[in-house]
JSON list of C-alpha atoms in Angstrom, two decimals:
[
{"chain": "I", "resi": 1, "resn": "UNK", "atom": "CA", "xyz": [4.66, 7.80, 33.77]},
{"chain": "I", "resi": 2, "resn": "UNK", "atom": "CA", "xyz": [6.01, 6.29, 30.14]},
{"chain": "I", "resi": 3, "resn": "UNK", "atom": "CA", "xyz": [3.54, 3.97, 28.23]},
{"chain": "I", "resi": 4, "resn": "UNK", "atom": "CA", "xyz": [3.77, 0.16, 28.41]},
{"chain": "I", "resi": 5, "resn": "UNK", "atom": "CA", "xyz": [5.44, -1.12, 26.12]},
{"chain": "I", "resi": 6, "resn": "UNK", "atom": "CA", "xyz": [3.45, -3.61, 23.76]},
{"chain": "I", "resi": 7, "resn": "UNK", "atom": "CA", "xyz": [4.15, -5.03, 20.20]},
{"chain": "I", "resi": 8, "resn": "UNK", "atom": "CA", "xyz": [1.34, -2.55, 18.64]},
{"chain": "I", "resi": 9, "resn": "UNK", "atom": "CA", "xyz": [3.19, 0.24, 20.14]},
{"chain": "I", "resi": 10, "resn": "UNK", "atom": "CA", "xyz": [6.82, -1.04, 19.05]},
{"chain": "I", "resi": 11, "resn": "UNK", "atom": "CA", "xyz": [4.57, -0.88, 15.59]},
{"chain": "I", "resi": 12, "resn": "UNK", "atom": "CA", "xyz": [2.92, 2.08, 15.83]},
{"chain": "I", "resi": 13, "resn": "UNK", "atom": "CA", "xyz": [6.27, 3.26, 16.46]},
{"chain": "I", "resi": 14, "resn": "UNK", "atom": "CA", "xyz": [7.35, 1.59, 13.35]},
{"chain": "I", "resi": 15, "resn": "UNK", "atom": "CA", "xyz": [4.94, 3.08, 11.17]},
{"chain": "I", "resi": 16, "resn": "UNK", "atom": "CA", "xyz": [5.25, 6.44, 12.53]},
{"chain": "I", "resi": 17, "resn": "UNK", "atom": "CA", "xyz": [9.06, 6.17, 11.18]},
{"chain": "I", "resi": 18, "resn": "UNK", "atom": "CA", "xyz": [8.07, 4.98, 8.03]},
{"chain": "I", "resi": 19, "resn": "UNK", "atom": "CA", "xyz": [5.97, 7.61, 7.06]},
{"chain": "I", "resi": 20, "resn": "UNK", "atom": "CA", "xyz": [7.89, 10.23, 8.40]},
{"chain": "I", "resi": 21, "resn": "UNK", "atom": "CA", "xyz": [11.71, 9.46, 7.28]},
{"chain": "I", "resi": 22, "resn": "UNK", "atom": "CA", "xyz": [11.31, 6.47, 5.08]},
{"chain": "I", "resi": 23, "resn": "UNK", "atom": "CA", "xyz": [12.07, 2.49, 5.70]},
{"chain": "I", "resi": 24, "resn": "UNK", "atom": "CA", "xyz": [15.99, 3.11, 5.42]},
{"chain": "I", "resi": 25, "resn": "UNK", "atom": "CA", "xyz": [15.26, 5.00, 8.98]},
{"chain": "I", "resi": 26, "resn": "UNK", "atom": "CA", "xyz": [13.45, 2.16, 10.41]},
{"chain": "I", "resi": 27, "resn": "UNK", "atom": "CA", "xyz": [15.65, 0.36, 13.23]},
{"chain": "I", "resi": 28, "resn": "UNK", "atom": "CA", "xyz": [15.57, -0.93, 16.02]},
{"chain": "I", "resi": 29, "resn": "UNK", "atom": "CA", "xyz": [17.93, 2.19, 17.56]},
{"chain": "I", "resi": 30, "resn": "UNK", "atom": "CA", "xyz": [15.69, 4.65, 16.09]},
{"chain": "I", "resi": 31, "resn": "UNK", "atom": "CA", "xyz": [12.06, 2.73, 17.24]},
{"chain": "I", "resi": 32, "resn": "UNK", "atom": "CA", "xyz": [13.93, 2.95, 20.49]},
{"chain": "I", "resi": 33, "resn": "UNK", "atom": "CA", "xyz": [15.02, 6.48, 20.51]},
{"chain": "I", "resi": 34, "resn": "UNK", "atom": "CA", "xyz": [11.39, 7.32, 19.70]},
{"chain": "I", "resi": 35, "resn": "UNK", "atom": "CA", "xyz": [9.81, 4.93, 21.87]},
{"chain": "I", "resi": 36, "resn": "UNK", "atom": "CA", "xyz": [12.09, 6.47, 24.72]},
{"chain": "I", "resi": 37, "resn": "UNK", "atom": "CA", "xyz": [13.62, 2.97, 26.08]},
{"chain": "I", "resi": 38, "resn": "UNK", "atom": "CA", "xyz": [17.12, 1.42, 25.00]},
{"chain": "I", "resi": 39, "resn": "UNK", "atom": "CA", "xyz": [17.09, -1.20, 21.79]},
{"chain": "I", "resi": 40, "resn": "UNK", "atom": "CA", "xyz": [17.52, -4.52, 23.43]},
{"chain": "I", "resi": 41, "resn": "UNK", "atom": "CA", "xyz": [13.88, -4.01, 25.32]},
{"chain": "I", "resi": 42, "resn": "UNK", "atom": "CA", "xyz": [12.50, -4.16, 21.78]},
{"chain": "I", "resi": 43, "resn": "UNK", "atom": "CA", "xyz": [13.30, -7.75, 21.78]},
{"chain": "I", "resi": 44, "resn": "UNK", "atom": "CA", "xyz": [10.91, -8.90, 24.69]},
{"chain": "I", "resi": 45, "resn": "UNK", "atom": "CA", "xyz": [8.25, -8.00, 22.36]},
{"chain": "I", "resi": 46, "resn": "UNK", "atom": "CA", "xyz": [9.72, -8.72, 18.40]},
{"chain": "I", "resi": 47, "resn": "UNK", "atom": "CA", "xyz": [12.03, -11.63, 17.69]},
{"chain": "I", "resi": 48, "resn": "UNK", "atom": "CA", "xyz": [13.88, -8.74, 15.40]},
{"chain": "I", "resi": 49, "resn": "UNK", "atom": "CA", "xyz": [13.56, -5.61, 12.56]},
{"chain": "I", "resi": 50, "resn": "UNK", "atom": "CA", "xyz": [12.61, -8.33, 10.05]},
{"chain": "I", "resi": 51, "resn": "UNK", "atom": "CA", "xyz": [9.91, -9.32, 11.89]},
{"chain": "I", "resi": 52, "resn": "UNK", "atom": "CA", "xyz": [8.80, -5.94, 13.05]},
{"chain": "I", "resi": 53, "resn": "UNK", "atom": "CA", "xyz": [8.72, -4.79, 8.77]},
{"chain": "I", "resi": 54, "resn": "UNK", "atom": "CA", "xyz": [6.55, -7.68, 8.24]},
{"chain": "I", "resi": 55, "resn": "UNK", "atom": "CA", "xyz": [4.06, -6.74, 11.00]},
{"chain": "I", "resi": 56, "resn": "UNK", "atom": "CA", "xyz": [3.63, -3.26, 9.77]},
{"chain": "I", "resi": 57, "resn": "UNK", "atom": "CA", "xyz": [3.77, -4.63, 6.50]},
{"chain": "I", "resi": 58, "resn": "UNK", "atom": "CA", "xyz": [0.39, -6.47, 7.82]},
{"chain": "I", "resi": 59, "resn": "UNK", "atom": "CA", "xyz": [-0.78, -3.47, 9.35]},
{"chain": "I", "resi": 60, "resn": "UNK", "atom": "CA", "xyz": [0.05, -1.44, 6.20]},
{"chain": "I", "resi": 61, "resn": "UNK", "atom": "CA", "xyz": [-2.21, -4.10, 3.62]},
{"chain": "I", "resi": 62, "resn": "UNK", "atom": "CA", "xyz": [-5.06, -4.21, 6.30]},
{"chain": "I", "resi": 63, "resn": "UNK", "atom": "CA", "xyz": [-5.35, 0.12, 6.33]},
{"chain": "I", "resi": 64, "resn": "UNK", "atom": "CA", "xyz": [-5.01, -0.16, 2.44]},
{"chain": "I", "resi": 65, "resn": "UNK", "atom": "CA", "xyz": [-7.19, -3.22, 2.03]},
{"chain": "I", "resi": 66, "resn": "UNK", "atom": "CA", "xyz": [-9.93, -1.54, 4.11]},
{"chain": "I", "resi": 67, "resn": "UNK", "atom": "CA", "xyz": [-9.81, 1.84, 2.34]},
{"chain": "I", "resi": 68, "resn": "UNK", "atom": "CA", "xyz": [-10.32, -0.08, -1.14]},
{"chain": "I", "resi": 69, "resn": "UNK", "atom": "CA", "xyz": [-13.17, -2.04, 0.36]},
{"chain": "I", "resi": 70, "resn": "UNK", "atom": "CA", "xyz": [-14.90, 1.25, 1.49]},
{"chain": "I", "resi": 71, "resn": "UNK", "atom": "CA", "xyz": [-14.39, 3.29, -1.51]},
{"chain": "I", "resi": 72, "resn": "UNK", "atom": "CA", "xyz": [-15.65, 0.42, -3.93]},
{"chain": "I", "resi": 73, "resn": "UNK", "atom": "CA", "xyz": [-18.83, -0.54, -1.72]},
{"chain": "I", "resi": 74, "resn": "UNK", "atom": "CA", "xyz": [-22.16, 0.02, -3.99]},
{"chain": "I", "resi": 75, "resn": "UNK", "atom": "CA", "xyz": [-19.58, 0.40, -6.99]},
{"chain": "I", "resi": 76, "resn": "UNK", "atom": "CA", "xyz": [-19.56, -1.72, -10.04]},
{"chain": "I", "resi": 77, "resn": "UNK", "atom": "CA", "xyz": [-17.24, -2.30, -13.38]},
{"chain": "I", "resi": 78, "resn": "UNK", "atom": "CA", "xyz": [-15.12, 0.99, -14.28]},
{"chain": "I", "resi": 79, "resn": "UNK", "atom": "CA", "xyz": [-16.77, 3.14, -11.76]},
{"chain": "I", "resi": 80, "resn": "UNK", "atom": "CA", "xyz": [-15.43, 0.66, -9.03]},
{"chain": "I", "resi": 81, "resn": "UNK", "atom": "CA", "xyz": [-12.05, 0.52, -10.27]},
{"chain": "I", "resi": 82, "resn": "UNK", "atom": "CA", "xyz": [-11.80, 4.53, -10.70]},
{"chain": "I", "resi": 83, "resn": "UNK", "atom": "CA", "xyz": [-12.62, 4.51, -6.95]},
{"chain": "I", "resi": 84, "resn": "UNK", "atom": "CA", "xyz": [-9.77, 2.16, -6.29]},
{"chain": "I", "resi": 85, "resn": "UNK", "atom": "CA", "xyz": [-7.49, 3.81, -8.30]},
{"chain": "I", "resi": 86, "resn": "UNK", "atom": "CA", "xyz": [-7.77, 7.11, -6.80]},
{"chain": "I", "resi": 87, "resn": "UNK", "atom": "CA", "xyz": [-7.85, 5.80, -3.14]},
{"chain": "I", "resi": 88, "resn": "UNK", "atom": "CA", "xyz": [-4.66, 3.56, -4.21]},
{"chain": "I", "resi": 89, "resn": "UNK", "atom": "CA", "xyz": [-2.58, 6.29, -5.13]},
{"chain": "I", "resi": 90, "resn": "UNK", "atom": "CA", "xyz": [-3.91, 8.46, -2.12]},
{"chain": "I", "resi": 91, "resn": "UNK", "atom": "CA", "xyz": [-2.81, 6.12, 0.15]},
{"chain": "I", "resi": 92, "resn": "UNK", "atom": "CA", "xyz": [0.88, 6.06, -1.54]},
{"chain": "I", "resi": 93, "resn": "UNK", "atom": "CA", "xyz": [0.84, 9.92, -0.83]},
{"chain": "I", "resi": 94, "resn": "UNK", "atom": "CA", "xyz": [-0.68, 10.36, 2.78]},
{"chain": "I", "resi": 95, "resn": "UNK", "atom": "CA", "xyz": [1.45, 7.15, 3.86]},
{"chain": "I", "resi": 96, "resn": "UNK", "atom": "CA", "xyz": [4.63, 6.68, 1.95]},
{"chain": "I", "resi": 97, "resn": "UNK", "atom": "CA", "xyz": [6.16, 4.56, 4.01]},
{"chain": "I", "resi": 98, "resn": "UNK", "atom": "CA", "xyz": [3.32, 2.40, 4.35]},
{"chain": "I", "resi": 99, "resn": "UNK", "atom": "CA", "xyz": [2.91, 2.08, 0.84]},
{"chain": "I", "resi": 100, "resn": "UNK", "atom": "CA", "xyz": [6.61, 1.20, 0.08]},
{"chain": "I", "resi": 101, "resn": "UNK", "atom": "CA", "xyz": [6.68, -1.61, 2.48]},
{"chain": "I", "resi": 102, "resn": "UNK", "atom": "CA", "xyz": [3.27, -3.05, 0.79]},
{"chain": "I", "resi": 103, "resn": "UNK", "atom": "CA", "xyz": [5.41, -2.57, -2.66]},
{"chain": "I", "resi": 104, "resn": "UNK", "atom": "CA", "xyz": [8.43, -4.75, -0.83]},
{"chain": "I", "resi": 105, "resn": "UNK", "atom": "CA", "xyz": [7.27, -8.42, -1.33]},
{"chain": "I", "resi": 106, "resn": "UNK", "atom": "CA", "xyz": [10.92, -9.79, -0.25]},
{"chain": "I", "resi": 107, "resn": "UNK", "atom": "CA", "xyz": [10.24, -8.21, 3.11]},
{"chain": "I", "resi": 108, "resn": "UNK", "atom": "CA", "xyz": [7.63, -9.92, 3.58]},
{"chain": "I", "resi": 109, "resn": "UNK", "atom": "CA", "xyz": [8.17, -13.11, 5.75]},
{"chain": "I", "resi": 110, "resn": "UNK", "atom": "CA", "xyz": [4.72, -14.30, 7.26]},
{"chain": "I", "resi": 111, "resn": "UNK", "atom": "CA", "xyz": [2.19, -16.53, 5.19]},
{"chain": "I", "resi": 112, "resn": "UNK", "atom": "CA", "xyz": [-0.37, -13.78, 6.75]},
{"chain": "I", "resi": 113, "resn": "UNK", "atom": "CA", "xyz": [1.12, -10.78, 4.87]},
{"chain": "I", "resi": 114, "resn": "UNK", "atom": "CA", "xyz": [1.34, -12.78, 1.33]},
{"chain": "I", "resi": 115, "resn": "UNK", "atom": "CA", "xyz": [-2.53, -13.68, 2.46]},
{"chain": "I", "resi": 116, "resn": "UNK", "atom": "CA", "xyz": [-3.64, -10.14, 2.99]},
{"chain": "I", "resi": 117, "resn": "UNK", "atom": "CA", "xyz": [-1.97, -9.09, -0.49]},
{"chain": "I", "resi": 118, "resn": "UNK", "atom": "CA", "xyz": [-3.89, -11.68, -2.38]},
{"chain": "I", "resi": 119, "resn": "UNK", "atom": "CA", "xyz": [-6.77, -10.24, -0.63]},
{"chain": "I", "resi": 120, "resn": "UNK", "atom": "CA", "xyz": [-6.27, -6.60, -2.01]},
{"chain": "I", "resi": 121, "resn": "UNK", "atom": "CA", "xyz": [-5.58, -8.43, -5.31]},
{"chain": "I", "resi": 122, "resn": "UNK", "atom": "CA", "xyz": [-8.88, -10.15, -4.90]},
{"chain": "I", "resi": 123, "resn": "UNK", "atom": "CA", "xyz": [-10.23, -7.16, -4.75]},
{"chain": "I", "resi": 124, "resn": "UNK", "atom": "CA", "xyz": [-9.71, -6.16, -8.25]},
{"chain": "I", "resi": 125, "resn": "UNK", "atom": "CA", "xyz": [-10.21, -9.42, -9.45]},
{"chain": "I", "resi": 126, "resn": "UNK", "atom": "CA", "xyz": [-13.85, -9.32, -8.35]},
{"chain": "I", "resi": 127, "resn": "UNK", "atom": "CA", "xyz": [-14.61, -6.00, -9.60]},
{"chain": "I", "resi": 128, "resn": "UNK", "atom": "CA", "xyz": [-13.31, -7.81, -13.32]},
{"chain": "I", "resi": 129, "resn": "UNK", "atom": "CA", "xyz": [-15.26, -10.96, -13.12]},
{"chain": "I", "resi": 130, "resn": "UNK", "atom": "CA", "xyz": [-18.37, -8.38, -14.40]},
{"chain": "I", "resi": 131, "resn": "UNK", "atom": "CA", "xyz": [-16.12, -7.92, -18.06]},
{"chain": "I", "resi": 132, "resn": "UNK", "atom": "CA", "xyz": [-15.40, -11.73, -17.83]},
{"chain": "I", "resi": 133, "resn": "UNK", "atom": "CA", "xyz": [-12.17, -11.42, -18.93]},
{"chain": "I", "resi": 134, "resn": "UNK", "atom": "CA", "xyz": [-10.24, -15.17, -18.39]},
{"chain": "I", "resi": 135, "resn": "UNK", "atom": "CA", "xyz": [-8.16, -15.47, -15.43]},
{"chain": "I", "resi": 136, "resn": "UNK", "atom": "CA", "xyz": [-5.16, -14.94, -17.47]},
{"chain": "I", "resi": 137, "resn": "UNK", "atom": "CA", "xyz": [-6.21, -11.58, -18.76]},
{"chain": "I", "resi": 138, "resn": "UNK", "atom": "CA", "xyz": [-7.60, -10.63, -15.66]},
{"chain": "I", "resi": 139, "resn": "UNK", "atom": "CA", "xyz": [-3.68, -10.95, -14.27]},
{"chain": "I", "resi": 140, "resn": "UNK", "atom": "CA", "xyz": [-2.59, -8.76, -17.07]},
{"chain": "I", "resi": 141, "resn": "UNK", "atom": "CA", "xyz": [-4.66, -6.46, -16.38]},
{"chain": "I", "resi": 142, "resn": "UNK", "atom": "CA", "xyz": [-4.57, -5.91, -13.01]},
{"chain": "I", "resi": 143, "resn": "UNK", "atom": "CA", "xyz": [-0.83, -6.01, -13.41]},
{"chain": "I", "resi": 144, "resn": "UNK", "atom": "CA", "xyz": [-0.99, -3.39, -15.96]},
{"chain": "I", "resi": 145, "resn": "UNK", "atom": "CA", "xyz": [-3.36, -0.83, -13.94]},
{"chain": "I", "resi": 146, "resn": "UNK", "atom": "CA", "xyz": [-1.12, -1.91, -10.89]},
{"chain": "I", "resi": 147, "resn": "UNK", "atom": "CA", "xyz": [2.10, -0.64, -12.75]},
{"chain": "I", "resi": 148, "resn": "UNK", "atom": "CA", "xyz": [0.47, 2.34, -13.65]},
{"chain": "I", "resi": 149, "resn": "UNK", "atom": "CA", "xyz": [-0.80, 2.99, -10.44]},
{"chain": "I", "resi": 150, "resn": "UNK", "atom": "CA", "xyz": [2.59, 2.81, -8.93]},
{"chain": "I", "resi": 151, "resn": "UNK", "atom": "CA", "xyz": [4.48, 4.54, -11.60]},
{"chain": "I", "resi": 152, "resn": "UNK", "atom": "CA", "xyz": [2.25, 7.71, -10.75]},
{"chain": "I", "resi": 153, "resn": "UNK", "atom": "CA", "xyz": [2.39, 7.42, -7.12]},
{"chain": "I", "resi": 154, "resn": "UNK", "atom": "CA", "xyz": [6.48, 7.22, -7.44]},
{"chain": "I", "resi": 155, "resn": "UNK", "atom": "CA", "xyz": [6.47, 10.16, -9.60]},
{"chain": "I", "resi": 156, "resn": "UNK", "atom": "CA", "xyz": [4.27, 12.31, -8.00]},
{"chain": "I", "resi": 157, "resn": "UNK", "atom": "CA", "xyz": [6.03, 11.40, -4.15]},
{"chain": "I", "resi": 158, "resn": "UNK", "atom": "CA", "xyz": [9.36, 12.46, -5.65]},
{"chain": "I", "resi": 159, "resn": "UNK", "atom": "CA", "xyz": [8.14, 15.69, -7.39]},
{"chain": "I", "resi": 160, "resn": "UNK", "atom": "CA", "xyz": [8.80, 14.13, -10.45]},
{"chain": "I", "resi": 161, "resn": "UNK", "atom": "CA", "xyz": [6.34, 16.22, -12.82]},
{"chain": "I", "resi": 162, "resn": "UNK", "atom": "CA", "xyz": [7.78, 19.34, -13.36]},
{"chain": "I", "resi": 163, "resn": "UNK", "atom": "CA", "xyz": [5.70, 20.53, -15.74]},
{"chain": "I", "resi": 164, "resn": "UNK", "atom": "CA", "xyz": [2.64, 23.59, -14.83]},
{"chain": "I", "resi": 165, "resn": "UNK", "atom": "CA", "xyz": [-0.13, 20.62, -16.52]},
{"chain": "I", "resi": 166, "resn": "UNK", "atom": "CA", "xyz": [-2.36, 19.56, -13.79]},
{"chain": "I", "resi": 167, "resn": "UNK", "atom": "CA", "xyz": [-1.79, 16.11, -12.04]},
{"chain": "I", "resi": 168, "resn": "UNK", "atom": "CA", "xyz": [-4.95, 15.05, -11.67]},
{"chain": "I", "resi": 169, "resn": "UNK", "atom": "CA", "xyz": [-6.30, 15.66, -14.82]},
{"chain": "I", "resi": 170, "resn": "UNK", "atom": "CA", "xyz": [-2.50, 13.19, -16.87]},
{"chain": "I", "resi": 171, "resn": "UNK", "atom": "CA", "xyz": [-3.35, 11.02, -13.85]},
{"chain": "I", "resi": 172, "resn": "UNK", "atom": "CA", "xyz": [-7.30, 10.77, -15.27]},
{"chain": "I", "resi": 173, "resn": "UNK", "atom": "CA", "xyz": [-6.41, 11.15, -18.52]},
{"chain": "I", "resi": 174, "resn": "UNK", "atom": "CA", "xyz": [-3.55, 7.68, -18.16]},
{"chain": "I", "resi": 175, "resn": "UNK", "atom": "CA", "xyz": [-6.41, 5.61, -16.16]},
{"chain": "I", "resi": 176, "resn": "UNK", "atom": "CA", "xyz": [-9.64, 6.45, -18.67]},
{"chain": "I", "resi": 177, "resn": "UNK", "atom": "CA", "xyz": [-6.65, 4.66, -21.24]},
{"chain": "I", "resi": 178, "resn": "UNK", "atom": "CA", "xyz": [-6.27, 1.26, -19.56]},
{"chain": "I", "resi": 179, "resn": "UNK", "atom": "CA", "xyz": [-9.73, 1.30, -18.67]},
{"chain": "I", "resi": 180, "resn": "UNK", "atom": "CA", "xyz": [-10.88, 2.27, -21.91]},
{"chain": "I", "resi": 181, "resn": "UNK", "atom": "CA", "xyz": [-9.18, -1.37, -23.61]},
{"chain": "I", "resi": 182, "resn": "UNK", "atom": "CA", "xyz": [-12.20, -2.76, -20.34]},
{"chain": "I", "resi": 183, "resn": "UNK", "atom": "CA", "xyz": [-14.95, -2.16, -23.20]},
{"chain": "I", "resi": 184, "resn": "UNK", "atom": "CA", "xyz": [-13.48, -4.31, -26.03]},
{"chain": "I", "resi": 185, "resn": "UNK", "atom": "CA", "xyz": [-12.49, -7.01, -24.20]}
]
């Protein structure tokens, strides 16, 4: 007997795709193919693929918004943001797909998904309000660790560092920098 079919399925589906074969391999044919039903049924439950990428682009913010919440809890100032960094760039590498649709702002259609963003910025921004930095600065910076952040995850998802030096240890090494300027602020 197949499954029901049900929008968190259609999604589940989704994601599954996306982490396995990237977002250029999510559509509608191939959610069907996997979900084992022909394309057009998709549409009694998603008004179409843009709407389905911005659902599990609310899916994928609420699994990475959760993991930063529980690896910062009982955290403060640099330790806090260490935690975040590291779970950050461990969620780009267990779900790459995931994390490339959180990178994709323009797919993002819903005033829900630009909410739960601001919320994983928020994040950061409350773990700064201890160096009170001003708002401004507190942009730059999380901008600044942000790019970083993604820069690494990029490089290390495409085997970018060839060299025998040991990830973790540039990837440690690159973060202790930016948070580092944290102290003479």
């Amino acid at each position: 007997m197949r499954k029901k079919i049900t929008k968190e399925l259609i999604t589940d589906a989704a994601l599954e795709l996306l982490d396995q074969k990237g977002i250029e391999e999510v559509t509608i044919k191939n959610i069907a193919m996997q979900l084992g039903i022909k394309p057009p049924s998709l549409y009694n439950h998603i008004a179409n693929l843009e709407d389905l990428l911005d659902i599990a682009a609310q899916r994928s913010m609420r699994n990475l918004y959760d993991k930063l919440v529980v690896t910062s809890i009982g955290l403060e100032k640099k330790e806090a943001l260490w935690a975040i960094a590291q779970e950050y760039k461990n969620f780009a590498k267990t779900w790459p797909g995931q994390y490339q649709l959180v990178q994709k702002v323009k797919l993002w259609k819903s005033d829900e998904t630009k909410e739960l963003s601001e919320q994983i910025i928020e994040i950061f921004s409350k773990i700064l309000q201890k160096y009170a930095l001003s708002e401004d600065d507190t942009i730059h910076f999380i901008r600044t660790l942000r790019s970083y952040l993604h820069g690494f995850a990029l490089l290390e998802m495409d085997d970018a560092f060839g060299l025998p030096q040991e990830l973790e240890k540039s990837f440690s090494i690159g973060l202790n920098i930016i948070l580092t300027d944290l102290d003479s602020e």
